[in-house]
Amino acid sequence: MGLIIIPIGVAVFLAFFIANILGYGGGPASIPLMYDQIVTRYGWLDNAEFSQMLALGNSLPGPIATKIAAYVGYDVYGWPGFLAALAGTIFPSAVALIYLLKILRKYKRSPIVKGMSLLVQPVISIMMLLLTWNMAADAVGSIGYIHSIVIAGLAFLALGKFKIHPAIVIILAFAYGGFIIPLIQ
């Protein structure tokens, strides 16, 4: 069987359509699926680029899935890619929301519906853990164990204990990476 070649705009649409139609739980749950499409399947970004884009995207207001789609779509195929990626991200969830909420309301007391909702959560957790593992491995490879542990520990304290806004923590990590690491190395 021969190789099927699809136009880049269609590939961009399909990559985000697949990631978002299967991303049960919203933007954060679809990030590992987008990672799979963007980094693993198509190679549009590498691990480091994806991590940087994700960090910057999380520091900006708005839904993360649409920011990732907008950036990658534009980077890959300009304005047509931007529009294709956003269409693949927004339309499936909007249409699914309209129809699935009607079904869920009708059967909300069903043990099957409750079971489906509860049993997908461990799968999403593992996907998020694998994404975290890949990003941590990339950080250790780039800046070493000590800096990775220092930044992760400080971020954990800032976010968990002191409840500092994530955007501020990301900006501080950028500053640490931009000013402290070059001085030490």
Tab-separated table of C-alpha atoms in Angstrom:
chain	number	residue	atom	x	y	z
A	1	MET	CA	0.000	0.000	0.000
A	2	GLY	CA	1.378	3.428	-0.919
A	3	LEU	CA	2.055	6.341	1.359
A	4	ILE	CA	-0.825	8.806	1.602
A	5	ILE	CA	0.316	12.409	1.475
A	6	ILE	CA	-2.065	15.005	2.846
A	7	PRO	CA	-1.766	18.770	2.455
A	8	ILE	CA	-0.115	20.545	5.394
A	9	GLY	CA	-3.242	22.568	6.238
A	10	VAL	CA	-5.269	19.358	6.501
A	11	ALA	CA	-2.536	17.760	8.624
A	12	VAL	CA	-2.578	20.758	10.981
A	13	PHE	CA	-6.369	20.597	11.265
A	14	LEU	CA	-6.361	16.831	11.852
A	15	ALA	CA	-3.568	16.959	14.428
A	16	PHE	CA	-5.484	19.402	16.604
A	17	PHE	CA	-8.853	17.834	15.844
A	18	ILE	CA	-7.624	14.434	17.063
A	19	ALA	CA	-5.925	15.849	20.150
A	20	ASN	CA	-8.930	17.903	21.167
A	21	ILE	CA	-11.688	15.453	20.338
A	22	LEU	CA	-9.954	12.850	22.537
A	23	GLY	CA	-8.809	15.325	25.222
A	24	TYR	CA	-11.400	14.518	27.849
A	25	GLY	CA	-11.088	16.995	30.688
A	26	GLY	CA	-10.235	20.207	28.869
A	27	GLY	CA	-7.050	21.916	27.733
A	28	PRO	CA	-4.636	20.435	30.289
A	29	ALA	CA	-5.871	16.918	29.517
A	30	SER	CA	-5.359	17.457	25.787
A	31	ILE	CA	-1.771	18.695	26.179
A	32	PRO	CA	-0.255	15.170	26.137
A	33	LEU	CA	-2.321	14.381	23.046
A	34	MET	CA	-1.147	17.587	21.363
A	35	TYR	CA	2.427	16.735	22.369
A	36	ASP	CA	2.027	13.364	20.669
A	37	GLN	CA	0.795	14.990	17.456
A	38	ILE	CA	3.137	18.005	17.441
A	39	VAL	CA	6.389	16.408	18.633
A	40	THR	CA	6.131	12.660	18.122
A	41	ARG	CA	4.005	12.248	15.012
A	42	TYR	CA	4.756	15.309	12.875
A	43	GLY	CA	7.968	16.651	14.424
A	44	TRP	CA	6.839	20.257	14.089
A	45	LEU	CA	8.525	21.066	17.428
A	46	ASP	CA	11.078	19.209	19.528
A	47	ASN	CA	10.833	18.559	23.285
A	48	ALA	CA	12.577	21.785	24.275
A	49	GLU	CA	10.499	23.943	21.913
A	50	PHE	CA	7.276	22.328	23.128
A	51	SER	CA	8.282	22.890	26.763
A	52	GLN	CA	9.115	26.546	26.125
A	53	MET	CA	5.882	27.106	24.214
A	54	LEU	CA	3.877	25.427	26.978
A	55	ALA	CA	5.549	27.492	29.705
A	56	LEU	CA	5.007	30.746	27.860
A	57	GLY	CA	1.451	29.789	26.889
A	58	ASN	CA	0.605	29.025	30.516
A	59	SER	CA	1.820	32.460	31.579
A	60	LEU	CA	-0.626	34.166	29.199
A	61	PRO	CA	-4.366	34.489	29.836
A	62	GLY	CA	-6.868	32.235	28.111
A	63	PRO	CA	-7.261	28.541	27.345
A	64	ILE	CA	-3.982	26.712	26.775
A	65	ALA	CA	-5.251	24.465	23.959
A	66	THR	CA	-6.137	27.393	21.716
A	67	LYS	CA	-2.826	29.145	22.424
A	68	ILE	CA	-0.868	26.007	21.511
A	69	ALA	CA	-2.951	25.547	18.363
A	70	ALA	CA	-2.518	29.172	17.316
A	71	TYR	CA	1.249	29.130	17.814
A	72	VAL	CA	1.948	25.767	16.183
A	73	GLY	CA	-0.503	26.311	13.321
A	74	TYR	CA	1.060	29.670	12.487
A	75	ASP	CA	4.608	28.338	12.906
A	76	VAL	CA	3.964	25.386	10.607
A	77	TYR	CA	1.812	26.951	7.871
A	78	GLY	CA	1.368	30.680	8.492
A	79	TRP	CA	-2.116	32.192	8.688
A	80	PRO	CA	-3.837	29.237	6.966
A	81	GLY	CA	-2.222	26.936	9.555
A	82	PHE	CA	-3.293	29.285	12.338
A	83	LEU	CA	-6.921	29.092	11.155
A	84	ALA	CA	-6.806	25.325	10.531
A	85	ALA	CA	-5.352	24.612	13.973
A	86	LEU	CA	-7.900	26.823	15.727
A	87	ALA	CA	-10.743	25.234	13.762
A	88	GLY	CA	-9.478	21.766	14.719
A	89	THR	CA	-9.283	22.860	18.345
A	90	ILE	CA	-12.507	24.814	18.783
A	91	PHE	CA	-15.144	23.227	16.552
A	92	PRO	CA	-14.970	19.619	17.829
A	93	SER	CA	-15.323	20.574	21.460
A	94	ALA	CA	-18.029	23.152	20.780
A	95	VAL	CA	-20.140	20.694	18.776
A	96	ALA	CA	-19.461	17.852	21.213
A	97	LEU	CA	-20.366	20.065	24.167
A	98	ILE	CA	-23.720	20.953	22.669
A	99	TYR	CA	-24.714	17.358	21.904
A	100	LEU	CA	-23.012	15.456	24.706
A	101	LEU	CA	-24.399	17.693	27.444
A	102	LYS	CA	-27.890	16.886	26.240
A	103	ILE	CA	-27.109	13.167	26.488
A	104	LEU	CA	-25.359	13.477	29.864
A	105	ARG	CA	-28.254	15.442	31.334
A	106	LYS	CA	-30.665	12.788	30.187
A	107	TYR	CA	-28.615	9.914	31.675
A	108	LYS	CA	-26.804	11.685	34.538
A	109	ARG	CA	-27.999	9.151	37.129
A	110	SER	CA	-26.842	6.174	35.082
A	111	PRO	CA	-24.053	4.128	36.708
A	112	ILE	CA	-22.535	3.606	33.256
A	113	VAL	CA	-22.156	7.351	32.655
A	114	LYS	CA	-20.756	7.864	36.170
A	115	GLY	CA	-18.323	4.969	35.678
A	116	MET	CA	-17.132	6.268	32.332
A	117	SER	CA	-16.438	9.692	33.818
A	118	LEU	CA	-14.568	8.314	36.816
A	119	LEU	CA	-12.518	5.678	35.005
A	120	VAL	CA	-11.054	8.046	32.439
A	121	GLN	CA	-9.420	10.142	35.187
A	122	PRO	CA	-6.555	7.677	35.902
A	123	VAL	CA	-5.745	7.553	32.181
A	124	ILE	CA	-5.512	11.350	32.048
A	125	SER	CA	-3.338	11.329	35.184
A	126	ILE	CA	-0.877	8.890	33.598
A	127	MET	CA	-0.769	10.936	30.390
A	128	MET	CA	0.048	14.065	32.425
A	129	LEU	CA	2.726	12.165	34.390
A	130	LEU	CA	4.365	10.936	31.181
A	131	LEU	CA	4.373	14.465	29.760
A	132	THR	CA	5.901	15.736	33.021
A	133	TRP	CA	8.534	12.996	32.914
A	134	ASN	CA	9.507	13.894	29.328
A	135	MET	CA	9.755	17.594	30.159
A	136	ALA	CA	11.759	16.904	33.336
A	137	ALA	CA	14.169	14.671	31.417
A	138	ASP	CA	14.625	17.415	28.841
A	139	ALA	CA	15.276	19.996	31.589
A	140	VAL	CA	17.850	17.756	33.287
A	141	GLY	CA	19.540	17.160	29.945
A	142	SER	CA	19.663	20.897	29.237
A	143	ILE	CA	20.556	22.456	32.585
A	144	GLY	CA	21.511	19.524	34.815
A	145	TYR	CA	20.085	17.947	37.961
A	146	ILE	CA	20.945	20.711	40.410
A	147	HIS	CA	19.289	23.576	38.520
A	148	SER	CA	16.296	21.383	37.632
A	149	ILE	CA	15.779	20.387	41.264
A	150	VAL	CA	16.249	23.971	42.506
A	151	ILE	CA	13.745	25.383	40.006
A	152	ALA	CA	11.252	22.537	40.567
A	153	GLY	CA	11.523	22.850	44.350
A	154	LEU	CA	11.124	26.618	44.334
A	155	ALA	CA	8.206	26.375	41.910
A	156	PHE	CA	6.555	23.735	44.116
A	157	LEU	CA	6.894	25.959	47.186
A	158	ALA	CA	5.769	29.094	45.343
A	159	LEU	CA	2.717	27.420	43.825
A	160	GLY	CA	1.763	25.022	46.610
A	161	LYS	CA	2.672	26.722	49.862
A	162	PHE	CA	2.702	30.434	49.046
A	163	LYS	CA	-0.030	30.299	46.354
A	164	ILE	CA	1.872	32.598	43.986
A	165	HIS	CA	0.215	32.973	40.596
A	166	PRO	CA	1.678	30.527	38.000
A	167	ALA	CA	2.481	33.363	35.570
A	168	ILE	CA	4.749	34.983	38.161
A	169	VAL	CA	6.457	31.651	38.880
A	170	ILE	CA	7.058	31.116	35.158
A	171	ILE	CA	8.499	34.636	34.772
A	172	LEU	CA	10.795	34.020	37.757
A	173	ALA	CA	11.925	30.722	36.200
A	174	PHE	CA	12.642	32.567	32.940
A	175	ALA	CA	14.679	35.125	34.903
A	176	TYR	CA	16.584	32.370	36.734
A	177	GLY	CA	17.308	30.622	33.441
A	178	GLY	CA	18.270	33.857	31.700
A	179	PHE	CA	20.440	35.444	34.389
A	180	ILE	CA	21.608	32.883	36.961
A	181	ILE	CA	22.385	29.852	34.790
A	182	PRO	CA	24.629	31.760	32.327
A	183	LEU	CA	26.606	33.227	35.255
A	184	ILE	CA	27.185	29.796	36.802
A	185	GLN	CA	28.072	27.972	33.588
